[in-house]
Coordinates of N, CA, C and O in Angstrom, one line a residue:
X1 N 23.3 17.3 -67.9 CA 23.2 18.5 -67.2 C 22.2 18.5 -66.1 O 22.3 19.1 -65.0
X2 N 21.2 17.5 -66.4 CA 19.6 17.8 -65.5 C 20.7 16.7 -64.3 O 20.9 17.2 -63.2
X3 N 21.1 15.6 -64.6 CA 21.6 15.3 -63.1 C 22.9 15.8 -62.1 O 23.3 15.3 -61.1
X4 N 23.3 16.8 -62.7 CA 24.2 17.8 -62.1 C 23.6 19.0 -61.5 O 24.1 19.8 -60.7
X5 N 22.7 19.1 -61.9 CA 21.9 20.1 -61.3 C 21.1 19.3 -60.2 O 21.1 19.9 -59.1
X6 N 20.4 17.9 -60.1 CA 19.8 17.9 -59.3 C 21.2 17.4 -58.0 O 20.9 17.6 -56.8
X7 N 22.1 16.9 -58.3 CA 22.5 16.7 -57.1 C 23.1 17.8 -56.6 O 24.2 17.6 -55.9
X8 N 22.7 19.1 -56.7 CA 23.2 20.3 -56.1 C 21.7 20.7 -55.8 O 21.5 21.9 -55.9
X9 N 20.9 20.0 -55.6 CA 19.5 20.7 -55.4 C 19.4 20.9 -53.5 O 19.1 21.9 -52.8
X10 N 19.8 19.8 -53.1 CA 20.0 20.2 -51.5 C 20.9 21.2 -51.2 O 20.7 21.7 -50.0
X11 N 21.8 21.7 -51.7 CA 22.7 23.0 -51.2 C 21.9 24.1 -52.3 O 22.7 25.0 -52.6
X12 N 21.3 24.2 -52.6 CA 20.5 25.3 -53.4 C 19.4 25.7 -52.4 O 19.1 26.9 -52.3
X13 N 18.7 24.8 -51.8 CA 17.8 25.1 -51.1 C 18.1 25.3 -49.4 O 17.4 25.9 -48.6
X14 N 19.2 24.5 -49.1 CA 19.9 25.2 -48.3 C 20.1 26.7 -48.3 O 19.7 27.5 -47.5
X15 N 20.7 26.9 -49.2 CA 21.4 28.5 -49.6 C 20.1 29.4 -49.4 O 20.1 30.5 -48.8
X16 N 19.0 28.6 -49.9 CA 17.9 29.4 -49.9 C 17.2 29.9 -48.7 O 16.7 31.0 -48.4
X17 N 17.3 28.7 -48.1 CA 16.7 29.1 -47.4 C 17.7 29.8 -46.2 O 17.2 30.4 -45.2
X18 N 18.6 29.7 -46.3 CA 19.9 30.4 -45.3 C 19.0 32.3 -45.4 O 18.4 33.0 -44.6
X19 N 19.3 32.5 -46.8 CA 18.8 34.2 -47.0 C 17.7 34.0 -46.7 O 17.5 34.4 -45.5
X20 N 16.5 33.4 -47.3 CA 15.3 34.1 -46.8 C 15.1 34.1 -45.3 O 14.4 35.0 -44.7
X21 N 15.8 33.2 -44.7 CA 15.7 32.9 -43.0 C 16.1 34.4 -43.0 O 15.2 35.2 -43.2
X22 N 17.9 35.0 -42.6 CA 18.6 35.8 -42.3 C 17.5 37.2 -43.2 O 17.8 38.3 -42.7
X23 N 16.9 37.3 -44.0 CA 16.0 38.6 -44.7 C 14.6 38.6 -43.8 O 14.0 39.7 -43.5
X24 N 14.3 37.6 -43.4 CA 12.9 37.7 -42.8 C 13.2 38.4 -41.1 O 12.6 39.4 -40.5
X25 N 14.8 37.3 -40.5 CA 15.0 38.1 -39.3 C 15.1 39.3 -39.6 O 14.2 40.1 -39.4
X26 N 16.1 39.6 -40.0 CA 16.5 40.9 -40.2 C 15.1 42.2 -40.4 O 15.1 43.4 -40.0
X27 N 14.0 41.7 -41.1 CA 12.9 42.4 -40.5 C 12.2 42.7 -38.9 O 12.0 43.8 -38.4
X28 N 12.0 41.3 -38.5 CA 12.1 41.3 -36.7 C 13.0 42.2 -36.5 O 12.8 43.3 -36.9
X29 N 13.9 41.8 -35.9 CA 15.0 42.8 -35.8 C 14.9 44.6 -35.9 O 15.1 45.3 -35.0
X30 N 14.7 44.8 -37.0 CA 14.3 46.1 -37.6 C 13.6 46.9 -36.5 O 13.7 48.0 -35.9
X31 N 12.6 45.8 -36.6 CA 11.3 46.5 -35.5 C 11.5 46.6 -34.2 O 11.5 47.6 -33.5
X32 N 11.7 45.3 -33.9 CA 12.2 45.3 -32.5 C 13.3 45.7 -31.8 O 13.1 45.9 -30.6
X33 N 14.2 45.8 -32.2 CA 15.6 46.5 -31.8 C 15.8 48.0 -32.2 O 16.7 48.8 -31.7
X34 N 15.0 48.5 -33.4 CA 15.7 49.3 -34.2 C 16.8 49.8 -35.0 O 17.2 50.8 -35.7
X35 N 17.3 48.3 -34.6 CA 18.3 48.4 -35.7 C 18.5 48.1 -37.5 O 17.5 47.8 -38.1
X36 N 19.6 48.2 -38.1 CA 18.8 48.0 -39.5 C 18.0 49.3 -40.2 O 17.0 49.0 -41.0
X37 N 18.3 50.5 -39.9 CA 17.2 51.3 -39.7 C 15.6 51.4 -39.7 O 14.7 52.0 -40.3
X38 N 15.5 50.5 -38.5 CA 14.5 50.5 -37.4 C 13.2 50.1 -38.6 O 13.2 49.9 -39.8
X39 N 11.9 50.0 -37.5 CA 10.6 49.8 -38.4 C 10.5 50.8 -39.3 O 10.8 51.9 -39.2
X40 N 10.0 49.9 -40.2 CA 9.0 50.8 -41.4 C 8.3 51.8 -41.3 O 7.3 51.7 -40.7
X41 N 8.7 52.7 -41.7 CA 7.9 54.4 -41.5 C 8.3 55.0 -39.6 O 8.1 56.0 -38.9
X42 N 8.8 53.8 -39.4 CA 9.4 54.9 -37.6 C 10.7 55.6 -37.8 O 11.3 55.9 -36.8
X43 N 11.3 56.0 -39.1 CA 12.6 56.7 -38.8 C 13.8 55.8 -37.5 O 14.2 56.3 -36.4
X44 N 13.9 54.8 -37.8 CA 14.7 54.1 -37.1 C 14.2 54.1 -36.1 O 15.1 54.3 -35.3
X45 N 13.3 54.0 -35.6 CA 12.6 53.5 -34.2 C 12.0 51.9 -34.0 O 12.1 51.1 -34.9
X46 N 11.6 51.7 -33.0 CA 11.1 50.3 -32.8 C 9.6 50.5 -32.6 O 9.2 51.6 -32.2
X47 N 8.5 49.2 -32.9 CA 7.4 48.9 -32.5 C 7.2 49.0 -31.2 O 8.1 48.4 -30.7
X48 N 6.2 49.8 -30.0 CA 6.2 49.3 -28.9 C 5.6 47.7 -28.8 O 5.0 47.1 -29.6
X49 N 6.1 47.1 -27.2 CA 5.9 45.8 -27.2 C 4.3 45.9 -27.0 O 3.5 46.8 -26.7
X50 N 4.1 44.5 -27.2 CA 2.5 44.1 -27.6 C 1.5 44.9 -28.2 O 0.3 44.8 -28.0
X51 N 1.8 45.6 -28.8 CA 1.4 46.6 -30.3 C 0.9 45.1 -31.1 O 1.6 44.1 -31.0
X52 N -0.4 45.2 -31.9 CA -1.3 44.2 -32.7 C -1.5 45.0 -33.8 O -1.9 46.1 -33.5
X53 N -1.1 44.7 -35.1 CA -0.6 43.3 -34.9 C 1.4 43.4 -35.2 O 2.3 42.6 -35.3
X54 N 1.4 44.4 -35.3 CA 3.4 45.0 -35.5 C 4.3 44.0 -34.8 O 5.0 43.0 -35.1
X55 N 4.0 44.5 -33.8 CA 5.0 43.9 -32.7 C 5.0 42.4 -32.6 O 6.1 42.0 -32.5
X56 N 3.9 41.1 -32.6 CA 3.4 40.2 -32.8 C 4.4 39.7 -34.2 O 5.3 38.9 -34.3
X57 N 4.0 40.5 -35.1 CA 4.7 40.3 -36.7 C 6.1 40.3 -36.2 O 6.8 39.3 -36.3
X58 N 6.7 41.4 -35.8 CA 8.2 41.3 -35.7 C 8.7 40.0 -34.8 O 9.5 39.2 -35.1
X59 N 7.8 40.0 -33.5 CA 8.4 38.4 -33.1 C 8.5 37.5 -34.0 O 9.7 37.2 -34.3
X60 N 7.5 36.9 -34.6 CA 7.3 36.0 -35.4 C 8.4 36.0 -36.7 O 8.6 35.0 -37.3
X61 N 8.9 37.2 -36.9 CA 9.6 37.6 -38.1 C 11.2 37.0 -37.4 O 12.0 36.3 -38.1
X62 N 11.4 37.3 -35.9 CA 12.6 37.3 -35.4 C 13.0 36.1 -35.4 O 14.1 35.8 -36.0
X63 N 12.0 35.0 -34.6 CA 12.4 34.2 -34.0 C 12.2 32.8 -35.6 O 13.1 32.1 -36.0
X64 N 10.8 32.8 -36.1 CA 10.9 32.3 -37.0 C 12.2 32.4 -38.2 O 12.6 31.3 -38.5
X65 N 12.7 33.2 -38.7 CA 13.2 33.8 -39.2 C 15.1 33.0 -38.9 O 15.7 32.3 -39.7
X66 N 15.4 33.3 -37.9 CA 16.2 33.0 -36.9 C 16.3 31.1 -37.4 O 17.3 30.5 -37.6
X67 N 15.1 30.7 -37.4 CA 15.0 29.1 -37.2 C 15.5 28.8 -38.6 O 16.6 28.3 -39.0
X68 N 14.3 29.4 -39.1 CA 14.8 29.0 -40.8 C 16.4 29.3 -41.2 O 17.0 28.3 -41.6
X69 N 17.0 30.4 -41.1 CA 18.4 30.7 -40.8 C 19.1 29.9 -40.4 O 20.0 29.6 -41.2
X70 N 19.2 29.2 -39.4 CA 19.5 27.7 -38.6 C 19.0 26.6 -39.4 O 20.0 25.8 -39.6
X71 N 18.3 26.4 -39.8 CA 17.7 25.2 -40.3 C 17.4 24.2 -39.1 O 17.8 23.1 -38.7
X72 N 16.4 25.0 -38.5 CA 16.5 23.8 -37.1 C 14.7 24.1 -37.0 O 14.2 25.2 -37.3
X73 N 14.0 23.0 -36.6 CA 12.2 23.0 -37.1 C 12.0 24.1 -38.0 O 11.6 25.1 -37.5
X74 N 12.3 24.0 -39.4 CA 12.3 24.2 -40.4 C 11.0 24.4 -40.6 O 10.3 25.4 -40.5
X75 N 10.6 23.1 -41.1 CA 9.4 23.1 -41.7 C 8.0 24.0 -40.7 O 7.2 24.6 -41.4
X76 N 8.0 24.0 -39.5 CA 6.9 24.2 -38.6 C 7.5 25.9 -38.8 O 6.8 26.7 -39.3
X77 N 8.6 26.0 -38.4 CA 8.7 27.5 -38.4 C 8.4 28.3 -39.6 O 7.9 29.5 -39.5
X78 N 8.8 27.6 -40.9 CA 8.2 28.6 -42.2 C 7.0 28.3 -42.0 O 6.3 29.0 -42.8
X79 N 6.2 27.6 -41.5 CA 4.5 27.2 -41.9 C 4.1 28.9 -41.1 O 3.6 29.9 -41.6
X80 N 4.4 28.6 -39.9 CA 4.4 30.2 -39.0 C 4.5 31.3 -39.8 O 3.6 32.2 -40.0
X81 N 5.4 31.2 -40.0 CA 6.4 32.5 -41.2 C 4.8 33.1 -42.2 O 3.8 33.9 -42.1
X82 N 5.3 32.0 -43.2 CA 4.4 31.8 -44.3 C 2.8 32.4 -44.1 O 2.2 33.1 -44.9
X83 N 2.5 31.9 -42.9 CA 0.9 32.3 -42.4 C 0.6 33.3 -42.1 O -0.4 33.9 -42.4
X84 N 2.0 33.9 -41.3 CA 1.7 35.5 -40.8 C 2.1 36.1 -42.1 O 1.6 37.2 -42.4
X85 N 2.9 35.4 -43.0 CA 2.9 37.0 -44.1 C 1.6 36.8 -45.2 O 1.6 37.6 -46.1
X86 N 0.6 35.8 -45.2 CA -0.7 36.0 -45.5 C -1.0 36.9 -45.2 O -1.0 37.9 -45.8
X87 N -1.3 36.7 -43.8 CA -2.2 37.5 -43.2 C -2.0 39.4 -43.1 O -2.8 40.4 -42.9
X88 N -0.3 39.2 -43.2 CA 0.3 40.4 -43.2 C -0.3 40.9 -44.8 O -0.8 42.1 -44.8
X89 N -0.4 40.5 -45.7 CA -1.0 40.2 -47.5 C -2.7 40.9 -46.7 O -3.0 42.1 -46.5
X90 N -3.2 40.0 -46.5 CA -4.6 40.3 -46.9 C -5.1 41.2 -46.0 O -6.1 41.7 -46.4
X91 N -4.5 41.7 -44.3 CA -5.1 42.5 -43.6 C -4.5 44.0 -43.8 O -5.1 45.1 -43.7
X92 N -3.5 43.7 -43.9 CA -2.7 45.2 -44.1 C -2.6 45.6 -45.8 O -2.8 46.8 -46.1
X93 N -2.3 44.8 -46.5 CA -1.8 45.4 -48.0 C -3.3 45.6 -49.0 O -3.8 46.5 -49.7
X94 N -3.6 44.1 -48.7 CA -4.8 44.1 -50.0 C -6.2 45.1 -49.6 O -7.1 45.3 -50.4
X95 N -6.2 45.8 -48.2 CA -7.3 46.7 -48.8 C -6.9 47.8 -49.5 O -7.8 48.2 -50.2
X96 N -5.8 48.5 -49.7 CA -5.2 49.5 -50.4 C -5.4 48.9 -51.9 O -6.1 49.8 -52.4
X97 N -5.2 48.1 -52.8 CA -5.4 47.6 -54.0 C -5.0 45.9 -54.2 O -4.4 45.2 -53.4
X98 N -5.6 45.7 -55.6 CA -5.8 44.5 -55.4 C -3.9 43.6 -55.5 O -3.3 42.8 -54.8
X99 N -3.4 44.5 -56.7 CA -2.2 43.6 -56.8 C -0.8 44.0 -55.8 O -0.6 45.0 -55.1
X100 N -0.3 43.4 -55.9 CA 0.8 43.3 -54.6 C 1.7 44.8 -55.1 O 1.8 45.7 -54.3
X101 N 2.3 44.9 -56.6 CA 2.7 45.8 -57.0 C 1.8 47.4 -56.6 O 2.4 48.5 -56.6
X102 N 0.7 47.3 -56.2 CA 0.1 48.5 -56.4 C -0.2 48.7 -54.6 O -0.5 49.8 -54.3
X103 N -0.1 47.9 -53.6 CA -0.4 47.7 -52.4 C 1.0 48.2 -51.6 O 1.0 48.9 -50.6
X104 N 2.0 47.7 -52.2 CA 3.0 47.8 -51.4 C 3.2 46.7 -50.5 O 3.7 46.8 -49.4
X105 N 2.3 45.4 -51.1 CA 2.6 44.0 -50.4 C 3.8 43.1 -51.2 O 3.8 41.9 -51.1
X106 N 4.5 43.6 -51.8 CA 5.7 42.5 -52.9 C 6.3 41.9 -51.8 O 6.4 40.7 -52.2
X107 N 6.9 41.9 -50.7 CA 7.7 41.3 -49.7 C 6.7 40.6 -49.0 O 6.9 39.5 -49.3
X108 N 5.8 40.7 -48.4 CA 5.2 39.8 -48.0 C 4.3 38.4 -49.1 O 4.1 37.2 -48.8
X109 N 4.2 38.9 -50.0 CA 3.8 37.8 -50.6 C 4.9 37.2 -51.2 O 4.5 36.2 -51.6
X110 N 6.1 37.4 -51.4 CA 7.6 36.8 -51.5 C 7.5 35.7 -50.7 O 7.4 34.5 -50.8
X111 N 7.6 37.0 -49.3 CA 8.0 36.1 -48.4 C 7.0 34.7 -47.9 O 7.3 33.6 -47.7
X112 N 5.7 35.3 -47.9 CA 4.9 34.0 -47.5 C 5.0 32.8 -49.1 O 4.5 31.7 -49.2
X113 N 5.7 33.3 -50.2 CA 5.5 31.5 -50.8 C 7.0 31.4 -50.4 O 7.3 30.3 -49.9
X114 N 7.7 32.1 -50.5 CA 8.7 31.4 -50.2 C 9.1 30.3 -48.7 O 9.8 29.3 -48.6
X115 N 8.4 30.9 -47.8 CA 8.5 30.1 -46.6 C 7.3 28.8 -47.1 O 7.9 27.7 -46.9
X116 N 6.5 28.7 -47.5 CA 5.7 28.1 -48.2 C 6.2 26.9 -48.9 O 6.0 25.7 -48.6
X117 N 7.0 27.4 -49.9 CA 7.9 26.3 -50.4 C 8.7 25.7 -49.5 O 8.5 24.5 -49.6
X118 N 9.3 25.9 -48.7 CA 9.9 25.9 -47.8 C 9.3 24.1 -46.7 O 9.8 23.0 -46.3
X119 N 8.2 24.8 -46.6 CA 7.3 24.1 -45.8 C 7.4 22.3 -46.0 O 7.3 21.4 -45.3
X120 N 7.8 22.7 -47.7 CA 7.4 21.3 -48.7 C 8.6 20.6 -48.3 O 8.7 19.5 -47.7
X121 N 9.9 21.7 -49.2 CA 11.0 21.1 -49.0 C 12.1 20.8 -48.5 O 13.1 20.2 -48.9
X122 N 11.7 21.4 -47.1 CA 12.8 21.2 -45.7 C 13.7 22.3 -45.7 O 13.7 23.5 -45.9
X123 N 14.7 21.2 -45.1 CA 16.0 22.5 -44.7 C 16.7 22.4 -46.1 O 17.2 23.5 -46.5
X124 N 16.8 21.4 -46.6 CA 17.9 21.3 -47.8 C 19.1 20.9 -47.0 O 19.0 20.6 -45.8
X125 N 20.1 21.0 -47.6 CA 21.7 20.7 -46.7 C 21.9 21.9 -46.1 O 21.4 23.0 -46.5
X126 N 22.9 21.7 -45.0 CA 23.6 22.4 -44.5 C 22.6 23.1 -43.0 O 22.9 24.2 -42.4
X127 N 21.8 22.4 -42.9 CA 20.8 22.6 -42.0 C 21.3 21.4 -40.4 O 21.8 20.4 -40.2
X128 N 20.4 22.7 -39.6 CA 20.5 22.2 -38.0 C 20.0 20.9 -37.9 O 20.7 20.0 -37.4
X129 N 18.5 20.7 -38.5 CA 18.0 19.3 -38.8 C 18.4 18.1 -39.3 O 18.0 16.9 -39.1
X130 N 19.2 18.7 -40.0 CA 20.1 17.6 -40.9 C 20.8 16.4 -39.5 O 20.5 15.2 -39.2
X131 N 21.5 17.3 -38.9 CA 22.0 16.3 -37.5 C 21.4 15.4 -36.7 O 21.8 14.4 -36.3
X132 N 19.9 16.1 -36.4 CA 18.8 15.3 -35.8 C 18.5 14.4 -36.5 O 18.6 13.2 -36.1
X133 N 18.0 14.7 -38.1 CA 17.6 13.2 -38.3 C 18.8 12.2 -39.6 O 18.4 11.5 -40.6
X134 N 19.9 12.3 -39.3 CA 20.6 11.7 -39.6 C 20.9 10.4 -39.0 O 21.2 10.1 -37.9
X135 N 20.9 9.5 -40.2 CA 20.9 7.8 -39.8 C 21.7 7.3 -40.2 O 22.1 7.9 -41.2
X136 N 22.3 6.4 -39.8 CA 23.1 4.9 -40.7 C 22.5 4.9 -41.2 O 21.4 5.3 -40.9
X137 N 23.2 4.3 -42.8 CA 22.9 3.3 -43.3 C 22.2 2.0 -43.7 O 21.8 1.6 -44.8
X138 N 22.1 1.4 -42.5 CA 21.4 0.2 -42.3 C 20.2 0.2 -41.6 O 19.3 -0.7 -41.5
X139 N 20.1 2.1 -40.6 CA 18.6 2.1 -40.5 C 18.1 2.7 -41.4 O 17.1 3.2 -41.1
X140 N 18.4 2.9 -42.4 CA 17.5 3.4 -43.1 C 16.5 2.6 -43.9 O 16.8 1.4 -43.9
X141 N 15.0 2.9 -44.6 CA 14.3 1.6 -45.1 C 14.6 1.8 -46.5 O 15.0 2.9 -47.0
X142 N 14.5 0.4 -47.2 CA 14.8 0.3 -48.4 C 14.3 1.8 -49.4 O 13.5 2.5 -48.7
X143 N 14.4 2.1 -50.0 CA 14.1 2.9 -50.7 C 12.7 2.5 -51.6 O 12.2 2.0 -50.6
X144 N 11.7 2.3 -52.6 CA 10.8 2.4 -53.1 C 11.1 2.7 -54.3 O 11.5 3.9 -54.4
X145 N 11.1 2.1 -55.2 CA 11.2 2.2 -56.9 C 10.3 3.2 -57.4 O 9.1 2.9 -57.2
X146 N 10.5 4.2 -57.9 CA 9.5 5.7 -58.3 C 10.3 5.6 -60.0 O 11.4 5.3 -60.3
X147 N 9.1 6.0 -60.8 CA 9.7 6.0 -61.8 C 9.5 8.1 -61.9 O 8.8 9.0 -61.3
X148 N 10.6 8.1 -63.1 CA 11.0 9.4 -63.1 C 10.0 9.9 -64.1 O 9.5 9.3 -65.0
X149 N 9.7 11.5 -63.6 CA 9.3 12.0 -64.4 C 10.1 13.6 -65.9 O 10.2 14.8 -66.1
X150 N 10.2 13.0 -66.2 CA 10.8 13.9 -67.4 C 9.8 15.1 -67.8 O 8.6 14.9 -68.0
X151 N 10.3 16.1 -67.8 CA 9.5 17.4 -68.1 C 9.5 17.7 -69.1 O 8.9 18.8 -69.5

């Protein structure tokens, strides 16, 4: 069973990261366009531009977001991601209380481990990157003998 599962582990994390990409845009978006019914607490309205730190967040939400979605600089773009929704955690949620349940930070701290993870383990399959660094066979280097670990 454990090696049927792992060789579907790259389209799992693909998949994964397909939604969290398309959930994080779709925040940008929100704000910036107003669509999606618009930013948070604007009744379907948008952030004005260069508003600190909203507007800043929705870019980063958009375009980041957008990448991870693609699977295209993956890893650099969730590191982005991931950082701003710290920061989105500790400047905006955690002075209201300490736990995320009581702050009204649950999406941002989602979202920053999940981009996080992310960071570790690529696009998964079905990603933009995949194309770029796709090799022959014969360039590839030998592989390295790892012994397994059993859980």
């Amino acid at each position: 069973m454990s090696a049927r599962l792992d060789s579907a582990q790259p389209y799992a994390i693909g998949l994964f990261r397909i939604v969290v990409g398309l959930l994080f845009a779709c925040h940008g978006a929100a704000s910036l366009f107003g669509v999606l019914g618009g930013a948070a607490g604007s009744d379907g309205g948008t952030i004005d531009a260069g508003t600190w730190p909203g507007w800043y967040a929705a870019v980063i939400q958009l375009v980041c977001g957008s990448l991870v979605l693609l699977g295209l600089g993956t890893r650099a773009a969730a590191f982005l991601a991931s950082g701003s929704m710290a920061y989105a955690y500790f400047d905006v949620h955690q002075s209201a209380a300490l736990w995320p349940i009581e702050n009204g930070g649950e999406a941002s701290a989602m979202f920053c481990w999940a981009f996080l993870l992310l960071v570790f383990t690529g696009s998964g399959a079905l990603g933009v990157d995949r194309l770029f660094t796709r090799r022959t066979a014969s360039d590839r280097e030998p592989a390295t003998e790892q012994a397994t670990v059993a859980a």
